[in-house]
Short mmCIF file of C-alpha atoms and ligand atoms in Angstrom, two decimals:
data_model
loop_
_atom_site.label_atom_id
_atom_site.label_comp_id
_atom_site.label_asym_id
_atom_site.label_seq_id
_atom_site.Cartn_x
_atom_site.Cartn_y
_atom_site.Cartn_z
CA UNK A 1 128.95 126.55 73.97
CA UNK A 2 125.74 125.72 73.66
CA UNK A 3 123.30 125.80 76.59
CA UNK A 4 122.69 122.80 78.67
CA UNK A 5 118.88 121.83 78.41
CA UNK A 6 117.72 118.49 79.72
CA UNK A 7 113.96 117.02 79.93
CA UNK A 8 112.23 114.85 81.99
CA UNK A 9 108.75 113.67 79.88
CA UNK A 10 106.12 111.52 81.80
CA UNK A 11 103.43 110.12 80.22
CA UNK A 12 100.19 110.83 83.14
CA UNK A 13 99.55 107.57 82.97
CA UNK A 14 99.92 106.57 87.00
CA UNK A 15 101.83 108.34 90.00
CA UNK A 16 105.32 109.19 90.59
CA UNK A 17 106.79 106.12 90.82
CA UNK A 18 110.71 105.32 92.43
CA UNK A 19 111.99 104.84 89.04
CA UNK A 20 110.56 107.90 87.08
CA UNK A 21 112.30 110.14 90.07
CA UNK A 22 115.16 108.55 89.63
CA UNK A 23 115.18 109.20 86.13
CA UNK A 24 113.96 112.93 86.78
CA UNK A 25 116.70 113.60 89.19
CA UNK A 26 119.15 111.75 87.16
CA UNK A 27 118.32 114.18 84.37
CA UNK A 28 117.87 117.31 86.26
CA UNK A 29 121.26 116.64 88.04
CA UNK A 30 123.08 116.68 84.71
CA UNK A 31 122.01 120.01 84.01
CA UNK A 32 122.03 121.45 87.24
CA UNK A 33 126.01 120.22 87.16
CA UNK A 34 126.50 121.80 83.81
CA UNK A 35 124.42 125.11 85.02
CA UNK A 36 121.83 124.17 82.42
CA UNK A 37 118.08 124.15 82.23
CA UNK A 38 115.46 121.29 83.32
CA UNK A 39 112.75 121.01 81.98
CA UNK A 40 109.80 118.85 82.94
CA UNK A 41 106.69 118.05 80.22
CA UNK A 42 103.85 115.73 79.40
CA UNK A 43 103.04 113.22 77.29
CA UNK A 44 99.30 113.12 77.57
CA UNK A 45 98.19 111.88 74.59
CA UNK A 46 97.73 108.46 75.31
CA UNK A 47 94.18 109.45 76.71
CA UNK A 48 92.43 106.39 77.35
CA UNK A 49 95.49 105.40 79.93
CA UNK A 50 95.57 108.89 81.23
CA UNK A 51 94.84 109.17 84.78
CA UNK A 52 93.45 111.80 87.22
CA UNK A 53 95.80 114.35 88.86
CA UNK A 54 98.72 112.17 86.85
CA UNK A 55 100.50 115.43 85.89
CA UNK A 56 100.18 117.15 89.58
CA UNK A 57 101.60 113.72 91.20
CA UNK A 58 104.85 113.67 88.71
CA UNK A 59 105.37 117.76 89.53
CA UNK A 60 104.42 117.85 93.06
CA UNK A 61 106.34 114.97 94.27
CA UNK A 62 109.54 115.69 92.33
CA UNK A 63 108.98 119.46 93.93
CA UNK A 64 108.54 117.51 97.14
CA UNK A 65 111.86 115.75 96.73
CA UNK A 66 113.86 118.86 95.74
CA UNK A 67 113.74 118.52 91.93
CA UNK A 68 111.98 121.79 90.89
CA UNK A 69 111.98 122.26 86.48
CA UNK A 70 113.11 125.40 85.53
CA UNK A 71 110.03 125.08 83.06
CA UNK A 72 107.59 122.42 82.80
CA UNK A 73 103.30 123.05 82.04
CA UNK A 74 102.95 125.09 85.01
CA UNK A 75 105.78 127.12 84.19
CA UNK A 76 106.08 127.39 80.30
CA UNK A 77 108.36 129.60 78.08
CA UNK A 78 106.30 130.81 75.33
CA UNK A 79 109.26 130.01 72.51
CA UNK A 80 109.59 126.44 73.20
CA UNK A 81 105.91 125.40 72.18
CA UNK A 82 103.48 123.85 74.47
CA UNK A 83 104.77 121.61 77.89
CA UNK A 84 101.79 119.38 76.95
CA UNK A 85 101.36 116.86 73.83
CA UNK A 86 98.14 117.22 73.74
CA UNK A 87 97.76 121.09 73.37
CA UNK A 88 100.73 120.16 70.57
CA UNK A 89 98.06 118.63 67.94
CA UNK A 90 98.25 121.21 65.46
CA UNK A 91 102.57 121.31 65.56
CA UNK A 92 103.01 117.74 65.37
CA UNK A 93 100.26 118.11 62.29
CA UNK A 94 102.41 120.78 60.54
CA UNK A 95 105.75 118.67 60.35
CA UNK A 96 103.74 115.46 59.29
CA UNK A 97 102.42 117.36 56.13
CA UNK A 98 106.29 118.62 55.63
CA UNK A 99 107.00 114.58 56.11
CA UNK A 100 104.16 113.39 53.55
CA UNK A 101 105.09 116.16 51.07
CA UNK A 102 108.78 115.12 51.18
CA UNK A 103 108.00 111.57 50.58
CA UNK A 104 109.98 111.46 54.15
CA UNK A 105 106.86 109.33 54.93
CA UNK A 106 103.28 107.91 53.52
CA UNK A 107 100.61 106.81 53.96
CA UNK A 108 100.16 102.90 54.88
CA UNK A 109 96.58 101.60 54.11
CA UNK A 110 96.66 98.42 55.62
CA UNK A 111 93.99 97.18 58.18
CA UNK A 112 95.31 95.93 61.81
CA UNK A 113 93.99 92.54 60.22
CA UNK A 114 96.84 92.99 57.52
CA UNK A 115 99.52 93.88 59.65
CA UNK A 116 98.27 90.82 61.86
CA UNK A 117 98.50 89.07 59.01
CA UNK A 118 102.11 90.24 57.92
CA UNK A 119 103.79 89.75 61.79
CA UNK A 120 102.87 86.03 61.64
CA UNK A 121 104.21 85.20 58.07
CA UNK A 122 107.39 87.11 59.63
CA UNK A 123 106.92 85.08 62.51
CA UNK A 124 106.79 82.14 60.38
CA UNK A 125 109.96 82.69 58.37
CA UNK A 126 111.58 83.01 61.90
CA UNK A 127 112.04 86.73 61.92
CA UNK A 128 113.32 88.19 65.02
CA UNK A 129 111.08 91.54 65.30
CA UNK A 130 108.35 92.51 63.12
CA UNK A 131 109.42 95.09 60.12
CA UNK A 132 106.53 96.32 58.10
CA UNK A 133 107.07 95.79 54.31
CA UNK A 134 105.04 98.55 52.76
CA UNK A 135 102.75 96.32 51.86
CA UNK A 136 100.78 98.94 50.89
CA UNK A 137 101.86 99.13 47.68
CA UNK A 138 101.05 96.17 46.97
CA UNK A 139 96.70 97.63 46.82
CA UNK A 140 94.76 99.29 44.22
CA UNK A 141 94.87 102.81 43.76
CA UNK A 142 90.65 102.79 43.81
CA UNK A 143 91.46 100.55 46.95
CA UNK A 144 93.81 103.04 48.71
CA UNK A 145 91.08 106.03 48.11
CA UNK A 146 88.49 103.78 49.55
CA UNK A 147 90.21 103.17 52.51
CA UNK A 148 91.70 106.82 52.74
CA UNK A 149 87.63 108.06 52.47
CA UNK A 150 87.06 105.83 55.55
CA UNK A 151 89.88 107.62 57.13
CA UNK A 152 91.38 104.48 57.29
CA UNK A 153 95.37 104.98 57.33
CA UNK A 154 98.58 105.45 59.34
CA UNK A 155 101.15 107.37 58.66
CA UNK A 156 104.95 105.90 58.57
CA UNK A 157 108.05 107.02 58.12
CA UNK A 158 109.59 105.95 54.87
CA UNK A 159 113.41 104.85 56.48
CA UNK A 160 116.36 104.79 53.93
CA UNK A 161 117.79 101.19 52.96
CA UNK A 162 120.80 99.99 55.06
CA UNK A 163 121.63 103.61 56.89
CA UNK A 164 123.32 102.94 60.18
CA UNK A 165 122.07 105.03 63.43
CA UNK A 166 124.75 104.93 66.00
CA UNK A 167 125.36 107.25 68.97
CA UNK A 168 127.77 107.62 71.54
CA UNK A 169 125.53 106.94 74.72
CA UNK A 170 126.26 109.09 77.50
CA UNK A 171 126.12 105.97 80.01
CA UNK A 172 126.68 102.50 77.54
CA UNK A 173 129.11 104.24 75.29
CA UNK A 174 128.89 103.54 71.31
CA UNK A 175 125.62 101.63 70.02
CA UNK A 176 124.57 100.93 66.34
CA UNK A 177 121.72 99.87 64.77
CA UNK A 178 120.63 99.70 60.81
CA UNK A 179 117.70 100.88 59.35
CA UNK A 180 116.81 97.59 57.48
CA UNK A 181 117.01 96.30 60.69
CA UNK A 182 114.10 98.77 62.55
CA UNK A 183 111.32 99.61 59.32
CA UNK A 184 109.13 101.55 58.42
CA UNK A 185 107.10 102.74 61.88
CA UNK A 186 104.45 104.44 62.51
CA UNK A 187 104.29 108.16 62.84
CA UNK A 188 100.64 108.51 63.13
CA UNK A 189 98.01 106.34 64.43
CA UNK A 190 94.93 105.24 62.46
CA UNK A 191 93.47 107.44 64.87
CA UNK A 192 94.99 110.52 64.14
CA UNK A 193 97.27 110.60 67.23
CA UNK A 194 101.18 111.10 66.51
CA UNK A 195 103.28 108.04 67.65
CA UNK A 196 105.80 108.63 70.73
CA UNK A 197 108.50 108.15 68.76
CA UNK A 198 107.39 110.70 66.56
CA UNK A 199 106.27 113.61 68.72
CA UNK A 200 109.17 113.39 70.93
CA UNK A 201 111.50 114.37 68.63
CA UNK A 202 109.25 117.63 67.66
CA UNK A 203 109.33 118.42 71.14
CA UNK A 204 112.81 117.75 71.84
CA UNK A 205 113.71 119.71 68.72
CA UNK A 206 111.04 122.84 69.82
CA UNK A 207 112.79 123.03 73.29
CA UNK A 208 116.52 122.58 72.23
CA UNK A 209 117.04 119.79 74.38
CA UNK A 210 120.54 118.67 74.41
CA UNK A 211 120.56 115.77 76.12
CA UNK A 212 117.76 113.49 76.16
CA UNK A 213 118.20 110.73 79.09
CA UNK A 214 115.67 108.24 80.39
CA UNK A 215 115.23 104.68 81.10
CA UNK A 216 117.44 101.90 79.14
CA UNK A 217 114.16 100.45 77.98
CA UNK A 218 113.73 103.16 75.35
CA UNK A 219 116.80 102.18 73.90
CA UNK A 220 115.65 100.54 70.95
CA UNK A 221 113.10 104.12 70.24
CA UNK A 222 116.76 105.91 69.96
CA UNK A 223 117.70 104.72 66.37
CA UNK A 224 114.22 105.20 65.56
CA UNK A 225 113.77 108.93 66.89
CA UNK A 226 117.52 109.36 65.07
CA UNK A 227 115.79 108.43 61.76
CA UNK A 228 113.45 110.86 61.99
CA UNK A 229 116.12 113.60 63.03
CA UNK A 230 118.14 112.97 59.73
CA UNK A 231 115.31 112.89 57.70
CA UNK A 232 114.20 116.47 58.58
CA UNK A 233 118.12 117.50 58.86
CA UNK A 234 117.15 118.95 62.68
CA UNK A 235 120.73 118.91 64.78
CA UNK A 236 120.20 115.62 67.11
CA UNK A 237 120.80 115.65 70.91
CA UNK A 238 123.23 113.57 72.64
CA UNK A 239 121.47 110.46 74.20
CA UNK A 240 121.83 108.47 77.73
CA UNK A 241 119.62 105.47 79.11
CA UNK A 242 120.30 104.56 82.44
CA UNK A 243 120.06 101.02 83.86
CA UNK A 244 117.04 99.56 85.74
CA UNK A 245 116.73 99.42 89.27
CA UNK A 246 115.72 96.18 90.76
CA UNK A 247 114.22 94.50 94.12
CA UNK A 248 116.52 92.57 96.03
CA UNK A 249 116.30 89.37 94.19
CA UNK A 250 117.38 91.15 91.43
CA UNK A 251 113.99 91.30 89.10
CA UNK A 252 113.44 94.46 87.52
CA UNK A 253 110.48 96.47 89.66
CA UNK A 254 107.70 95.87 89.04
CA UNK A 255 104.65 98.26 89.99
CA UNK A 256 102.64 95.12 90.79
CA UNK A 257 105.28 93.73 93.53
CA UNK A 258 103.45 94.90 96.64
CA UNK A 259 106.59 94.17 98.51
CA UNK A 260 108.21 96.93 98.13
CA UNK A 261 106.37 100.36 97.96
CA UNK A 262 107.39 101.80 94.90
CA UNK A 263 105.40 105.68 94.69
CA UNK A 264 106.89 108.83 96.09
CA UNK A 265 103.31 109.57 97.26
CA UNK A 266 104.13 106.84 100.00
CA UNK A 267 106.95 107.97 101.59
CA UNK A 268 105.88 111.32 101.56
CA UNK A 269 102.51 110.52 102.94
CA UNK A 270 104.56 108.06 105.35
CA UNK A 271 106.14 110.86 106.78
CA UNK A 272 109.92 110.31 104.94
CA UNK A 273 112.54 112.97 104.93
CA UNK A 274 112.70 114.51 101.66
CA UNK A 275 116.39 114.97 100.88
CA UNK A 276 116.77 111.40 102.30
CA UNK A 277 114.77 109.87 99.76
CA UNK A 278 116.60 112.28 97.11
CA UNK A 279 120.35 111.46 98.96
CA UNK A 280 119.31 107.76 98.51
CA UNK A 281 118.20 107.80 95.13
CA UNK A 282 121.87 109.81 93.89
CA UNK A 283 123.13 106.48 95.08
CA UNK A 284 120.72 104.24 92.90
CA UNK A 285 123.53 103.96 90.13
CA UNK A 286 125.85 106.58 90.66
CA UNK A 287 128.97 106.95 92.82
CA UNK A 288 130.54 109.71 94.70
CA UNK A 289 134.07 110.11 94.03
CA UNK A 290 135.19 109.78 97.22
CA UNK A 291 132.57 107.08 98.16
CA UNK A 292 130.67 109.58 100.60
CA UNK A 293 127.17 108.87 100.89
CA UNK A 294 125.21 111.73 103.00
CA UNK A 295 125.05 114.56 100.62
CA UNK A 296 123.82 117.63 100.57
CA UNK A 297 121.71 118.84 97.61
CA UNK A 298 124.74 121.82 96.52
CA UNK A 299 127.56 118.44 97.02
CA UNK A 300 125.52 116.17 94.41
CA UNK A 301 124.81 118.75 92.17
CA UNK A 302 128.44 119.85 92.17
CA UNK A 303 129.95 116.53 92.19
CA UNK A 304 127.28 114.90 89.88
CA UNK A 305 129.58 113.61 87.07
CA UNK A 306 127.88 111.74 84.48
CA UNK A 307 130.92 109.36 83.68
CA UNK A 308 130.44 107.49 86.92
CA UNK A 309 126.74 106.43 86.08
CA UNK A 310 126.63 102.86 86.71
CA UNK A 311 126.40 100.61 83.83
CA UNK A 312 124.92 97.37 85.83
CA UNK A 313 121.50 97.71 87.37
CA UNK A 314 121.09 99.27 90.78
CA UNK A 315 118.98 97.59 94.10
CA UNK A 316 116.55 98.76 95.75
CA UNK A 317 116.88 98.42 99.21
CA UNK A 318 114.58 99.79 101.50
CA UNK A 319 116.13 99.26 104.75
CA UNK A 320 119.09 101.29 102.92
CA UNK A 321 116.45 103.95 102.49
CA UNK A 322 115.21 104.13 106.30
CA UNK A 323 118.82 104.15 107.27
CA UNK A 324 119.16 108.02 105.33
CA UNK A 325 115.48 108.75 106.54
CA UNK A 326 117.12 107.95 110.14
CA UNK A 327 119.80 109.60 109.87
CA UNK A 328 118.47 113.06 108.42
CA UNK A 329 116.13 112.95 110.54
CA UNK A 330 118.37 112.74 113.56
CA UNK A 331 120.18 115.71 111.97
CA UNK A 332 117.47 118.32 112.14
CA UNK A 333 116.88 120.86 114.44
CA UNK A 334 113.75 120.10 117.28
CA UNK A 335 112.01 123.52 115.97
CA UNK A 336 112.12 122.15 112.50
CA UNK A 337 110.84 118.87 113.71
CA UNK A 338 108.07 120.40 115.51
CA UNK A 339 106.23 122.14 112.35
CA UNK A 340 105.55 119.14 110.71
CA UNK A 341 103.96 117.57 113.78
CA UNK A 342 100.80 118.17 115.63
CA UNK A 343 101.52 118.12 119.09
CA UNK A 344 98.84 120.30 120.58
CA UNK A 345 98.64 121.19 124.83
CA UNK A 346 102.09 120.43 125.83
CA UNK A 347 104.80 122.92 126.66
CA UNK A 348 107.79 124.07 125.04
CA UNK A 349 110.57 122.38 126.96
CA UNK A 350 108.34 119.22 127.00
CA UNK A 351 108.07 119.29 123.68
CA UNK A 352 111.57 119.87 122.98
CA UNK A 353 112.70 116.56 125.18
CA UNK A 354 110.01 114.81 123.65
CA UNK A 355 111.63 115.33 120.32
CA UNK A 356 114.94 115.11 121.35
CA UNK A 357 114.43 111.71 122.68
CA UNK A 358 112.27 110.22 119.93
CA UNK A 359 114.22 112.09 116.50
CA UNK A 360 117.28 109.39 117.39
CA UNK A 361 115.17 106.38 116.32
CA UNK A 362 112.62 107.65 114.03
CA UNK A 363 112.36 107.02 110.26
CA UNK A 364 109.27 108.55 109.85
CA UNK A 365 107.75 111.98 110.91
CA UNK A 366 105.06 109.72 111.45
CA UNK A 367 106.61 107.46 113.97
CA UNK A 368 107.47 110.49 115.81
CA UNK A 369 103.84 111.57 115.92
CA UNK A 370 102.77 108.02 116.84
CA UNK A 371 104.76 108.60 120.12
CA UNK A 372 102.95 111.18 121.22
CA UNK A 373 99.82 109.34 121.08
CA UNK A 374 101.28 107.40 123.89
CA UNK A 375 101.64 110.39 126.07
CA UNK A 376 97.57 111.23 125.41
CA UNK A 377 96.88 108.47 127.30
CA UNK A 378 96.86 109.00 131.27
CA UNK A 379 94.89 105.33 131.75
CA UNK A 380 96.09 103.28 135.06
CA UNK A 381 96.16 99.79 134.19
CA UNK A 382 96.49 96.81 137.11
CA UNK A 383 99.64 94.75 135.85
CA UNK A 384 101.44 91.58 137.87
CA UNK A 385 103.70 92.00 140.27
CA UNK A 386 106.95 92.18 139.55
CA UNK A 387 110.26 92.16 141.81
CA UNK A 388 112.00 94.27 139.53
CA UNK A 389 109.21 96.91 139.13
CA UNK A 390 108.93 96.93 142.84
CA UNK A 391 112.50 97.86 143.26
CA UNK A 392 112.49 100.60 141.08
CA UNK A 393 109.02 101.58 142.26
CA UNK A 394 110.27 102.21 145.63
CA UNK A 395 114.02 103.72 144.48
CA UNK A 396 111.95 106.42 141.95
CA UNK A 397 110.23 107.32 145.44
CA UNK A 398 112.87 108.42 147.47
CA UNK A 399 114.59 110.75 144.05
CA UNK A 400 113.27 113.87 142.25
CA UNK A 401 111.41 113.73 139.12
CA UNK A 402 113.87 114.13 136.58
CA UNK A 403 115.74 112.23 133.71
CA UNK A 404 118.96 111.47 135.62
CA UNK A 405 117.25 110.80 139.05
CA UNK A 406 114.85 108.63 137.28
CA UNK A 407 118.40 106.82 135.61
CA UNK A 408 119.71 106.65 138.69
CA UNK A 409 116.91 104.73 139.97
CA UNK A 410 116.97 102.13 137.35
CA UNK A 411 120.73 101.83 137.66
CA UNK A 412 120.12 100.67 141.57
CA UNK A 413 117.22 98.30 140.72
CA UNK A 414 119.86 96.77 138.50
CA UNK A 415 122.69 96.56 141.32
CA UNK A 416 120.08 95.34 143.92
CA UNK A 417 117.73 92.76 141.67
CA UNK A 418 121.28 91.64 139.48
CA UNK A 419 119.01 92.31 136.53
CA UNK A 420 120.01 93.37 133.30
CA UNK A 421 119.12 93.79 129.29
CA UNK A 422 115.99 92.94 128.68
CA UNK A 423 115.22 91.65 132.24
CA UNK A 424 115.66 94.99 133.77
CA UNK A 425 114.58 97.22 131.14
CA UNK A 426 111.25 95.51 129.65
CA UNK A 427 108.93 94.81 132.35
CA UNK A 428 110.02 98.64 134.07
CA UNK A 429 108.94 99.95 130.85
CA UNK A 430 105.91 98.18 130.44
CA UNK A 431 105.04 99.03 133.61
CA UNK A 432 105.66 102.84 133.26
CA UNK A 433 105.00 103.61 129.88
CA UNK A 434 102.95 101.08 128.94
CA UNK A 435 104.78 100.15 125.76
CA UNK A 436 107.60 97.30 125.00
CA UNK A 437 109.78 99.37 123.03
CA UNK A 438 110.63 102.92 123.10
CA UNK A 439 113.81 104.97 123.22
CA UNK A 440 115.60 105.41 126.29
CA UNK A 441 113.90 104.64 129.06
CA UNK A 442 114.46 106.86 131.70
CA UNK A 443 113.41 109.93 129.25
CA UNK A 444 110.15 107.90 128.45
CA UNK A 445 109.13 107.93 131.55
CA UNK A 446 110.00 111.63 132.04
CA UNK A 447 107.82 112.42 129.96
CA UNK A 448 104.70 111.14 131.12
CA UNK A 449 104.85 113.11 134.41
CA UNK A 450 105.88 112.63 137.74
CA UNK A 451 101.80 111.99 138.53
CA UNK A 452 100.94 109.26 136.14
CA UNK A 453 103.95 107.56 137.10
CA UNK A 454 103.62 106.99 140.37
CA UNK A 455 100.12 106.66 140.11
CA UNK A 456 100.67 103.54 137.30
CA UNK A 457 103.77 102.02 139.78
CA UNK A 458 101.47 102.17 142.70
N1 LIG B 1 106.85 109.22 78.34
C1 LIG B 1 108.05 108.44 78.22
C2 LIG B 1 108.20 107.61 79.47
O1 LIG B 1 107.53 107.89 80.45
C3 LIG B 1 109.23 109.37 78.05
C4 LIG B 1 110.29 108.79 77.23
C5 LIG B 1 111.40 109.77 76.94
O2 LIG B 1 111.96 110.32 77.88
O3 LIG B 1 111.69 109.96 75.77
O4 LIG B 1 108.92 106.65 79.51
#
């Protein structure tokens, strides 16, 4: 049996965004599951759209998340060729001379004002997609050198007449298309670049990846990349495109829909809990056998079975996501808690109450560390008098300082003022803490100190 290898191949181009993870961890659970390799790499050469720190942003956030490539461009094995297509020049180079020299592709002299040219006569004659007709051959030889001095020429792939491509697609199931049906494409630029669909194969083929999975909208490259596998006789990988995830009105996401924040950066700057964000993507189109839904890293990647991928798109819902944010982060330990806040000058079993109370709520690390803000500030404040504030005022006096006494007050300003809800709670809390919401009360106040208390109630 042949080893497991799976990729995951961003193109620089703009930050780690919600549906490149998904696709990463999609990928990286299949070989995890299978004990294989995962393997993250670049596709840089699309330099113009390149964009600073691109790479770092795709490898640090999916390390963030929990998805760590067993190779990738920080971590290269030297036999598999370069993790980067655009240290890969001279490779891609080599099998496009094999290409030429086989008549497995040529040289296609037309200007961009030709092909314009040729895609609206197609147009015309109600063609469905634009096929290029090797039109070149339809020039002068003296007119093909001319152009080929000027360095004016791209390279395509010369397909064979009525060959079907079909593949048995690890999430669709069977899919065929014909050759006469896709034409001749480009394999290099005018510009000397190699095409995507072209270099992907070479490195796909140079790391003996078995599987190659990504996003459903690279469906149509599949037939396309096959061609090119056949041609050079190179064993093909088994293929999988997963479905799009969508916002809740069902449109596909879009990275200009400010509504819903779509980078990993965010959350993670946000203060998110990793394996939350990683538990809640698992569910973005896949299905746990028994339904479960909080899952530990070791229970996805053991019970990650590619055959319940879902074949429908998936929703995004955020408040989905805040609900496994919530709920990990109600899970952890204080201690744990504690390192990834700043909560300087208080004392340990302060600071273990304080987290205690606030982890039950929180979504964020951030909302956690918000809180404590509140407890910086020791400002007295002259508010309007209240009945039920005055009850409690004068019940807190005659108890110790401590979470049940303070409870037990509140509980006697109910009986005596016949307050309750919001009635009783708000305006004691507002007058205590300061604040109109907050977790329970009685440990909010706590923890502001028995002085500032009294001095605010007074
Ligand atoms: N760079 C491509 C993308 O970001 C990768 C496609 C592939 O996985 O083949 O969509």
């Amino acid at each position: 049996m042949k080893r497991i290898r799976t990729r995951y191949a961003p193109s620089p181009t703009g930050f780690l965004h919600i549906g490149g993870a998904r696709t990463a961890l999609f990928t990286y659970l299949y070989a995890k599951h299978a004990g294989g390799d995962f393997i993250i790499r670049t596709e840089d050469t699309d330099i113009a759209r390149n964009i600073e720190n691109g790479e770092d942003s795709q490898i640090d956030n999916l390390e963030w998340l929990g998805i760590i490539a067993d190779e990738s461009p920080r971590k290269p094995v030297e036999k598999y060729g370069k993790y980067r297509q655009s240290e890969k020049l001279d490779r891609y180079e080599e099998i496009i001379e094999e290409m030429l020299e086989k008549e497995y592709a040529y040289k296609a002299y037309d200007t961009p004002q030709e092909i314009d040219k040729q895609r609206k006569e197609q147009e015309k004659s109600g063609m469905f997609s634009f096929r290029y007709d090797r039109n070149w051959l339809k020039i002068s030889n003296e007119e093909k050198q001319e152009r080929e001095k000027n360095g004016k020429y791209a390279i395509r792939v010369a397909l064979p007449k009525n060959k079907e491509y079909s593949w048995n697609d690890i999430v669709r199931g069977r899919i065929s298309v014909n050759s006469d049906e896709i034409g001749d494409f480009v394999i290099r630029k005018q510009d000397g670049y190699p095409t995507y669909n072209f270099s992907v194969v070479v490195d796909d083929h140079d790391m003996e990846i078995t599987h190659v999975l990504r996003g459903e909208e690279h469906i149509t490259n599949t037939p396309k990349q096959m061609a090119i596998y056949d041609l050079l006789n190179w064993e093909e990988p088994e293929f999988g495109h997963f479905t799009i995830i969508t916002n809740m009105e069902g449109k596909k996401l879009s990275k200009r829909d400010h509504s819903v924040k779509q980078f990993i950066e965010d959350y993670k700057n946000e203060g998110y809990h990793a394996h939350a964000i990683f538990n809640f993507l698992t569910l973005l189109g896949w299905t746990h056998p028994q339904a479960k839904e909080m899952l530990s890293h070791q229970e996805i990647i053991e019970s990650f079975d590619y055959k319940r991928l879902s074949k429908s798109p998936s929703k995004f819902d955020i408040k989905k996501m805040d609900w496994f944010s919530k709920e990990y982060i109600k899970r952890m330990e204080n201690s744990e808690i504690e390192s990834k806040l700043n909560l300087e000058n208080k004392d340990k079993s302060w600071i273990d109450l304080f987290i205690e109370t606030y982890k039950q709520n929180a979504i964020t690390f951030d909302q956690i560390q918000k809180a404590f803000e509140i407890y910086k500030d020791s400002s007295i404040k002259k508010i309007e008098k209240n009945e039920v504030v005055k009850v409690f005022a004068d019940k807190l006096n005659q108890k110790n300082f401590t979470p049940e006494e303070i409870n037990e007050a509140i509980k006697e300003t109910k009986e005596i003022t016949g307050m309750n809800g919001k009635n009783l709670f708000m305006p004691i809390r507002e007058a205590t803490t300061y604040q109109s919401h907050g977790p329970e009360l009685a440990k909010a106040i706590y923890l502001f100190g028995e002085e500032i208390i009294k001095a605010r109630l007074k």
